[in-house]
Coordinates of C-alpha atoms and ligand atoms in Angstrom, one line a residue:
M1 CA 0.8 34.3 0.1
A2 CA 3.7 32.1 1.9
E3 CA 7.1 33.8 1.8
I4 CA 8.9 30.6 0.5
L5 CA 7.8 27.5 -1.3
V6 CA 10.2 24.7 -1.1
L7 CA 9.7 22.2 -4.0
G8 CA 10.2 18.5 -2.6
A9 CA 10.1 16.7 0.4
G10 CA 13.2 14.5 0.6
M11 CA 15.9 15.2 3.1
V12 CA 17.1 18.1 1.2
G13 CA 13.7 19.7 0.8
V14 CA 12.6 19.0 4.4
T15 CA 15.7 20.3 6.1
T16 CA 15.6 23.4 3.8
G17 CA 12.1 24.3 5.1
L18 CA 13.5 23.8 8.8
A19 CA 16.3 26.2 8.3
L20 CA 14.4 28.8 6.7
Q21 CA 11.6 28.4 9.5
A22 CA 14.2 28.8 12.2
R23 CA 15.2 32.0 10.7
G24 CA 11.5 33.4 11.2
H25 CA 10.3 32.5 7.6
Q26 CA 6.8 31.3 6.5
V27 CA 7.4 28.3 4.4
V28 CA 5.1 25.8 2.5
I29 CA 6.6 22.6 1.1
V30 CA 5.1 21.1 -2.1
E31 CA 5.5 17.4 -2.5
R32 CA 3.7 15.1 -4.9
G33 CA 3.9 12.1 -2.9
V34 CA 5.0 11.4 0.9
P35 CA 7.8 13.3 2.5
G36 CA 10.9 11.0 2.8
R37 CA 9.8 8.1 0.2
E38 CA 12.0 8.6 -2.7
T39 CA 15.8 8.6 -2.8
S40 CA 16.0 9.7 0.9
Y41 CA 14.0 6.6 1.7
G42 CA 16.3 4.0 -0.1
N43 CA 19.8 4.9 1.1
A44 CA 22.2 3.0 3.3
G45 CA 21.2 5.3 6.2
L46 CA 24.8 6.5 7.0
I47 CA 25.2 10.1 8.3
Q48 CA 28.7 10.3 7.2
T49 CA 31.6 12.3 8.8
E50 CA 34.2 10.3 7.2
A51 CA 33.3 10.5 3.5
V52 CA 35.5 13.8 3.1
E53 CA 36.3 13.1 -0.4
P54 CA 33.2 13.0 -3.0
Y55 CA 33.0 9.8 -5.1
A56 CA 35.1 10.1 -8.2
M57 CA 34.7 8.0 -11.3
P58 CA 37.0 5.1 -11.2
L59 CA 39.9 5.9 -13.9
A60 CA 42.5 3.5 -13.3
P61 CA 42.9 1.7 -16.4
G62 CA 42.0 -1.9 -14.9
A63 CA 38.8 -0.5 -13.3
L64 CA 37.8 1.2 -16.8
I65 CA 38.4 -2.1 -18.7
Q66 CA 36.3 -4.0 -15.9
I67 CA 33.4 -1.5 -16.3
A68 CA 33.8 -1.4 -20.2
L69 CA 33.3 -5.1 -20.3
G70 CA 30.4 -5.2 -17.8
R71 CA 32.6 -7.1 -15.2
G72 CA 32.9 -6.0 -11.6
Y73 CA 29.9 -4.6 -9.5
D74 CA 30.9 -1.0 -8.8
V75 CA 29.4 0.6 -11.8
K76 CA 27.1 -1.3 -14.3
W77 CA 25.7 0.3 -17.5
N78 CA 23.7 -0.4 -20.7
V79 CA 23.8 1.5 -23.9
P80 CA 20.6 3.5 -23.7
G81 CA 21.6 4.4 -20.0
L82 CA 24.9 5.6 -20.9
L83 CA 24.0 7.5 -24.2
S84 CA 21.1 9.2 -22.3
Q85 CA 24.0 11.1 -20.2
V86 CA 27.2 10.8 -22.1
S87 CA 28.0 14.4 -21.7
A88 CA 27.6 14.5 -18.0
V89 CA 29.5 11.2 -17.3
W90 CA 32.3 12.5 -19.8
T91 CA 32.6 15.8 -17.7
Y92 CA 32.4 13.8 -14.5
A93 CA 35.2 11.6 -15.6
L94 CA 37.4 14.8 -16.5
N95 CA 36.7 16.3 -13.1
S96 CA 37.7 12.9 -11.5
L97 CA 41.3 13.4 -12.5
P98 CA 43.4 14.4 -9.5
A99 CA 43.2 18.3 -9.9
G100 CA 39.3 18.3 -10.2
H101 CA 38.9 15.8 -7.5
R102 CA 41.2 17.8 -5.2
R103 CA 39.3 21.0 -5.8
A104 CA 35.8 19.4 -5.0
T105 CA 37.3 17.8 -1.9
L106 CA 38.1 21.3 -0.6
T107 CA 34.6 22.2 -0.3
W108 CA 33.1 18.6 0.1
G109 CA 35.3 17.8 3.1
R110 CA 34.1 21.3 4.8
L111 CA 30.6 20.3 4.4
I112 CA 30.7 16.8 5.5
R113 CA 32.5 17.5 8.5
Q114 CA 29.4 19.7 9.9
S115 CA 27.0 16.7 9.2
T116 CA 26.4 15.3 12.5
D117 CA 26.5 18.8 14.3
R118 CA 23.7 19.8 12.0
H119 CA 21.7 16.7 12.4
A120 CA 21.9 16.5 16.0
P121 CA 19.5 19.3 17.1
L122 CA 16.9 18.2 14.6
I123 CA 17.0 14.5 15.7
A124 CA 16.6 15.7 19.2
A125 CA 13.8 18.0 18.5
A126 CA 12.1 15.5 16.1
G127 CA 12.3 12.9 18.9
A128 CA 13.9 10.4 16.5
D129 CA 16.8 9.3 18.9
T130 CA 15.5 5.8 18.7
L131 CA 16.4 5.5 14.9
I132 CA 20.1 6.8 15.3
R133 CA 23.3 4.9 16.6
R134 CA 26.3 6.9 17.0
D135 CA 29.0 4.5 17.0
G136 CA 30.2 4.5 13.5
Y137 CA 30.3 1.9 10.7
I138 CA 32.7 -0.7 9.5
E139 CA 34.7 -0.9 6.1
L140 CA 35.9 -4.3 5.6
H141 CA 39.2 -5.1 3.9
R142 CA 39.6 -8.7 2.4
T143 CA 43.3 -8.5 1.5
P144 CA 46.6 -7.3 3.1
A145 CA 47.0 -4.9 0.4
G146 CA 43.5 -3.5 1.0
M147 CA 44.4 -3.2 4.5
E148 CA 47.6 -1.5 3.8
R149 CA 45.7 1.2 1.5
A150 CA 43.3 1.6 4.3
R151 CA 46.0 2.6 6.7
I152 CA 47.2 5.3 4.5
T153 CA 43.6 6.7 3.7
A154 CA 42.9 6.6 7.5
R155 CA 46.1 8.6 8.4
R156 CA 45.4 11.0 5.6
F157 CA 41.8 11.6 6.6
R158 CA 42.9 12.0 10.1
D159 CA 45.8 14.6 9.3
D160 CA 43.7 16.5 6.8
F161 CA 40.2 16.6 8.4
G162 CA 40.5 15.2 11.8
V163 CA 38.4 12.0 10.9
E164 CA 38.4 9.3 13.7
A165 CA 39.0 5.8 12.5
R166 CA 40.2 2.4 14.2
L167 CA 42.1 0.0 12.3
L168 CA 41.1 -3.5 13.3
D169 CA 42.9 -7.0 12.5
G170 CA 40.7 -9.9 11.7
R171 CA 40.5 -10.8 15.6
A172 CA 39.5 -7.2 16.7
L173 CA 36.7 -7.3 13.9
R174 CA 35.4 -10.8 15.1
A175 CA 35.0 -9.3 18.7
L176 CA 33.3 -6.1 17.6
E177 CA 31.1 -8.1 15.0
P178 CA 30.7 -11.7 16.2
A179 CA 28.0 -12.5 13.5
I180 CA 30.4 -12.2 10.9
R181 CA 31.2 -16.1 10.1
I182 CA 34.1 -16.0 7.7
E183 CA 37.7 -14.9 8.4
V184 CA 38.2 -11.4 7.2
E185 CA 41.6 -9.7 6.9
G186 CA 40.5 -6.5 8.7
A187 CA 38.5 -3.5 8.8
T188 CA 38.3 0.2 9.3
H189 CA 36.0 1.4 12.1
W190 CA 34.8 5.0 11.0
S191 CA 33.9 5.6 14.6
D192 CA 32.3 9.1 14.5
T193 CA 29.8 8.4 11.5
W194 CA 26.1 7.9 12.6
A195 CA 23.7 5.1 11.2
C196 CA 19.8 5.6 10.8
S197 CA 17.6 2.4 11.0
D198 CA 14.9 3.8 8.9
P199 CA 16.1 6.7 6.6
G200 CA 12.6 7.5 5.4
G201 CA 11.2 7.5 9.2
L202 CA 13.9 10.1 9.9
V203 CA 12.8 12.3 7.1
A204 CA 9.0 11.9 8.1
A205 CA 10.0 12.8 11.7
Y206 CA 11.7 16.0 10.5
A207 CA 8.7 16.8 8.2
S208 CA 6.4 16.4 11.5
L209 CA 8.7 18.6 13.2
F210 CA 8.5 21.2 10.6
E211 CA 4.7 20.9 10.6
R212 CA 4.7 21.2 14.4
R213 CA 6.8 24.3 14.1
G214 CA 3.9 26.0 12.0
G215 CA 5.1 24.7 8.5
R216 CA 2.7 23.5 5.8
I217 CA 3.4 20.5 3.5
V218 CA 1.0 20.4 0.5
N219 CA 0.3 17.9 -2.0
G220 CA 1.1 19.2 -5.6
D221 CA 3.2 19.1 -8.6
A222 CA 6.3 21.2 -8.8
G223 CA 6.1 20.6 -12.5
D224 CA 3.3 23.3 -12.5
L225 CA 5.5 25.9 -11.3
H226 CA 4.9 29.1 -13.0
R227 CA 5.3 32.9 -12.3
A228 CA 2.9 34.8 -10.2
G229 CA 3.7 38.7 -10.1
S230 CA 7.2 38.7 -8.8
G231 CA 6.6 35.4 -7.0
W232 CA 5.7 31.8 -7.9
R233 CA 2.6 29.5 -8.0
V234 CA 2.2 25.8 -7.8
D235 CA -1.5 24.9 -8.4
E236 CA -3.3 27.0 -5.6
T237 CA -0.1 27.8 -3.4
T238 CA 1.8 30.8 -4.1
G239 CA 5.1 32.2 -2.7
E240 CA 7.3 35.1 -3.0
H241 CA 10.4 32.7 -3.5
A242 CA 10.6 29.1 -4.6
V243 CA 13.5 26.6 -3.9
V244 CA 14.0 23.6 -6.2
A245 CA 14.8 20.6 -4.1
L246 CA 13.6 17.9 -6.2
G247 CA 16.7 15.8 -6.1
P248 CA 17.0 13.8 -9.4
W249 CA 14.2 15.4 -10.8
S250 CA 15.6 19.0 -10.4
P251 CA 17.1 19.5 -13.8
M252 CA 13.9 18.5 -15.8
L253 CA 12.1 21.5 -13.9
L254 CA 14.8 24.0 -14.4
Q255 CA 15.4 23.3 -18.1
R256 CA 12.0 25.2 -18.6
F257 CA 13.5 28.1 -16.6
G258 CA 16.5 28.3 -19.1
L259 CA 19.0 26.5 -16.7
T260 CA 20.6 23.3 -18.2
V261 CA 22.0 21.3 -15.3
P262 CA 24.2 18.4 -16.2
M263 CA 23.7 15.3 -14.0
V264 CA 24.7 11.8 -13.8
F265 CA 22.0 9.5 -12.5
K266 CA 23.5 7.0 -10.4
R267 CA 20.9 4.1 -9.9
G268 CA 21.1 2.0 -6.7
Y269 CA 19.0 -0.8 -5.4
H270 CA 18.2 -2.1 -2.1
R271 CA 16.3 -5.1 -0.5
H272 CA 15.9 -6.2 3.1
Y273 CA 16.6 -9.6 4.1
R274 CA 15.3 -11.3 7.5
I275 CA 18.2 -12.1 9.8
Q276 CA 18.2 -13.4 13.3
R277 CA 21.7 -12.0 14.4
P278 CA 22.4 -8.6 12.4
P279 CA 25.7 -6.9 12.8
H280 CA 25.9 -4.2 15.3
H281 CA 27.1 -1.5 12.8
P282 CA 26.7 -1.0 9.2
I283 CA 29.2 -3.0 6.9
A284 CA 30.4 -1.6 4.0
D285 CA 32.0 -4.5 1.6
F286 CA 33.6 -2.3 -1.0
D287 CA 35.1 -5.3 -2.6
N288 CA 31.9 -6.6 -3.6
S289 CA 30.3 -3.0 -4.0
V290 CA 27.6 -3.2 -1.2
V291 CA 26.6 -1.8 2.0
L292 CA 25.0 -4.1 4.5
S293 CA 22.8 -1.8 7.0
P294 CA 21.0 -3.2 9.8
M295 CA 17.6 -1.7 9.7
R296 CA 14.0 -1.9 11.1
R297 CA 12.9 -3.9 8.4
G298 CA 15.8 -6.5 8.2
L299 CA 19.4 -6.3 6.9
R300 CA 19.4 -3.7 4.0
I301 CA 21.6 -4.6 1.1
A302 CA 22.2 -1.4 -0.9
T303 CA 24.1 -1.4 -4.2
A304 CA 26.6 0.9 -6.0
A305 CA 26.1 2.6 -9.2
E306 CA 24.1 1.6 -12.4
L307 CA 23.8 4.1 -15.5
T308 CA 20.4 2.8 -16.9
R309 CA 17.4 4.6 -17.8
H310 CA 15.0 1.9 -16.6
P311 CA 15.6 -0.3 -13.5
R312 CA 16.3 -4.2 -13.7
L313 CA 13.9 -6.7 -12.1
T314 CA 16.7 -8.7 -11.0
P315 CA 19.6 -6.3 -10.8
P316 CA 23.1 -8.2 -11.1
Q317 CA 24.7 -5.9 -8.2
L318 CA 22.2 -6.8 -6.0
K319 CA 22.4 -10.7 -6.7
H320 CA 26.1 -10.4 -6.3
G321 CA 25.6 -8.4 -3.1
E322 CA 23.2 -10.8 -1.7
K323 CA 25.8 -13.7 -2.3
A324 CA 28.5 -11.7 -0.6
A325 CA 26.2 -11.0 2.5
R326 CA 25.2 -14.6 2.7
E327 CA 28.9 -15.4 3.1
L328 CA 29.4 -13.1 5.7
F329 CA 26.2 -13.5 7.7
D330 CA 23.3 -16.0 8.3
I331 CA 20.6 -14.3 6.2
G332 CA 17.0 -15.5 5.6
A333 CA 14.6 -14.8 2.8
P334 CA 14.0 -11.3 1.2
V335 CA 11.3 -9.2 3.0
E336 CA 10.0 -7.6 -0.1
A337 CA 8.8 -9.2 -3.4
E338 CA 11.0 -6.6 -5.7
P339 CA 14.1 -4.5 -4.8
W340 CA 13.7 -0.7 -4.2
T341 CA 15.5 1.5 -6.7
G342 CA 16.2 5.2 -6.9
R343 CA 18.9 7.3 -8.6
R344 CA 21.7 9.4 -6.9
P345 CA 21.6 12.9 -8.1
C346 CA 25.3 13.7 -9.3
I347 CA 26.6 16.7 -10.6
P348 CA 29.7 16.1 -12.7
D349 CA 32.0 18.7 -10.7
M350 CA 30.8 16.5 -7.6
L351 CA 29.5 19.6 -5.6
P352 CA 25.7 20.2 -5.3
A353 CA 23.8 23.3 -6.6
V354 CA 23.2 25.6 -3.6
G355 CA 22.1 29.1 -4.4
R356 CA 20.4 31.7 -6.8
V357 CA 19.1 30.4 -10.1
P358 CA 20.6 32.8 -12.8
D359 CA 18.2 35.1 -14.6
Q360 CA 15.3 34.1 -12.6
P361 CA 14.6 36.3 -9.7
N362 CA 13.4 34.5 -6.4
L363 CA 14.2 31.1 -7.7
W364 CA 16.7 29.1 -5.8
A365 CA 18.3 25.6 -6.3
H366 CA 19.1 23.0 -3.5
F367 CA 20.0 19.6 -4.9
G368 CA 22.5 17.4 -6.5
H369 CA 24.3 15.8 -3.2
G370 CA 25.0 12.6 -5.2
H371 CA 26.0 9.9 -2.7
Q372 CA 25.6 11.8 0.8
G373 CA 22.4 13.7 0.4
F374 CA 21.1 12.1 3.4
T375 CA 23.8 13.3 5.3
L376 CA 24.4 16.8 3.9
G377 CA 20.7 18.0 3.7
P378 CA 20.9 20.1 6.8
V379 CA 24.3 21.3 6.2
T380 CA 23.6 22.9 2.6
A381 CA 20.3 24.0 3.9
E382 CA 22.0 26.1 6.4
I383 CA 24.1 27.6 3.6
L384 CA 21.3 28.1 1.5
A385 CA 19.1 29.8 4.3
D386 CA 22.0 32.1 4.9
E387 CA 22.3 33.2 1.4
M388 CA 18.5 33.6 1.0
D389 CA 18.8 36.3 4.3
G390 CA 21.5 38.2 2.4
G391 CA 24.6 36.2 3.2
Q392 CA 27.4 35.3 0.6
G393 CA 26.5 31.7 -0.2
W394 CA 29.4 29.4 -1.2
A395 CA 30.4 30.6 -4.7
E396 CA 31.8 26.9 -5.9
M397 CA 28.1 25.6 -5.4
N398 CA 26.5 28.5 -7.0
P399 CA 24.2 27.4 -9.9
A400 CA 25.5 30.4 -12.2
R401 CA 28.4 27.8 -12.9
F402 CA 26.3 25.9 -15.3
K403 CA 25.9 29.0 -17.4
R404 CA 29.6 29.3 -18.0
Ligands
FAD501 C1 21.4 3.0 -2.9 C2 22.0 4.2 -2.3 C3 22.7 4.6 -1.1 C4 22.6 5.9 -0.6 N1 23.4 5.8 0.8 C5 23.4 7.0 1.3 C6 24.1 7.2 2.6 O1 24.3 6.2 3.4 N2 24.2 8.4 3.0 C7 23.9 9.4 2.3 O2 24.0 10.5 3.1 N3 23.4 9.3 1.3 C8 23.0 8.2 0.6 N4 22.6 8.2 -0.7 C9 22.3 9.3 -1.3 C10 21.0 10.1 -0.8 O3 20.0 9.1 -0.7 C11 20.7 11.1 -1.7 O4 21.6 12.1 -2.1 C12 19.3 12.1 -1.0 O5 18.4 11.2 -0.6 C13 18.8 13.1 -2.1 O6 17.7 13.6 -1.3 P1 16.9 14.6 -2.0 O7 16.0 15.3 -1.1 O8 17.8 15.6 -2.9 O9 16.0 13.7 -3.2 P2 14.8 12.9 -2.7 O10 14.7 12.3 -1.6 O11 14.6 12.0 -4.1 O12 13.7 13.9 -2.7 C14 13.0 14.8 -3.7 C15 11.6 14.7 -3.5 O13 10.9 15.5 -4.7 C16 9.8 14.9 -4.9 N5 9.3 15.5 -6.4 C17 9.9 14.8 -7.3 N6 9.2 15.4 -8.6 C18 8.3 16.2 -8.1 C19 7.1 17.0 -8.4 N7 7.0 17.3 -9.7 N8 6.3 17.7 -7.6 C20 6.3 17.6 -6.2 N9 7.4 16.8 -5.8 C21 8.2 16.1 -6.5 C22 9.9 13.6 -4.7 O14 8.6 12.9 -4.5 C23 10.8 13.5 -3.5 O15 10.1 13.4 -2.3 C24 22.2 6.8 -1.2 C25 21.5 6.8 -2.4 C26 21.3 5.6 -2.9 C27 20.6 5.4 -4.1

């Protein structure tokens, strides 16, 4: 019997395995597919140190009207998609009011600021240095008002969290990113964030490191999890403890063990495009609700949030993002026949679930990292591993909050 089964081999599951292993535990990861091929594959590849505030739901009247009317590209929805998660969306909206958002930020900011320190030793040990750039990303501002808001945000993030940022006017931006071919008002260079050119490849490299250090990854369906004495069994694999790290699939499993976890599933899309002169850094163009990341496969255009049960074949957010990207860069044909899609696992209080599952001895939760799970996997993995070794854990992330 293994000591610990970790269910799911995304960024969160694999780094959980590594953190527990580093503390001397014998760990088996159970994955139904291939490590790092789901949500952790499809993201924008940012290991963020500047995202000190979790994503709140846009609540300004203008933004809400845009969303309701289906205009704008930040949040798209359809009726079945919204109805299937209406209660979680409502709670998310309430928590996005200033008091709730401030509360979440207190925890979130402390997590985010540890991200590169936690990834650094793993990247080195996994031999994955060639996948990482350590010189930040660029957030474009297309209007003077946007530039002014950026100045205020950068100052606040520096004063409250020590975040490094450089404000660039149009000329400085052109000097840093000569491939941009239109005039842009300016940009923020969030300089201590890191960028990964192959997010799935980084998870795969971490998974290989886990195996080299003596861990096992087995193919299996976590949906089969059941009790075996005081421990757990999935197919033929048994363990004294089990950690649920199934990203957006976690609530479905935990429902069977008496825990209802509210979750907003924010669908995102990406597609790669051929490009001769890519930008040097990822470019966030939030006015057009896209992030453009130079990746191994081409320029990855990643979209914002869509509340739909089923993916669309021609997502309007991607179509719009492609138009904006073509305005900025000289871009060729798409690399893939169809876009990739996945769902960000967002808990309405904007904090992940990390810790003991209530009323289920030896069952642990580690999921719900929303927009920043690629960044935060190794950070919260360390917190969970410490709690499993008898530490206190972080009360605000404890899954017992879903019972209250
Ligand atoms: C468009 C987009 C852009 C993003 N950009 C960023 C970014 O730049 N930076 C950032 O930090 N985050 C970003 N994110 C968020 C980030 O990708 C997620 O928070 C993170 O990948 C979640 O990781 P995870 O390990 O929890 O889930 P996953 O990566 O989905 O892993 C879950 C694993 O569980 C496995 N699994 C599921 N069901 C079963 C089962 N029954 N049995 C066995 N295995 C199972 C799956 O196969 C999968 O491997 C983005 C997300 C999207 C969609």
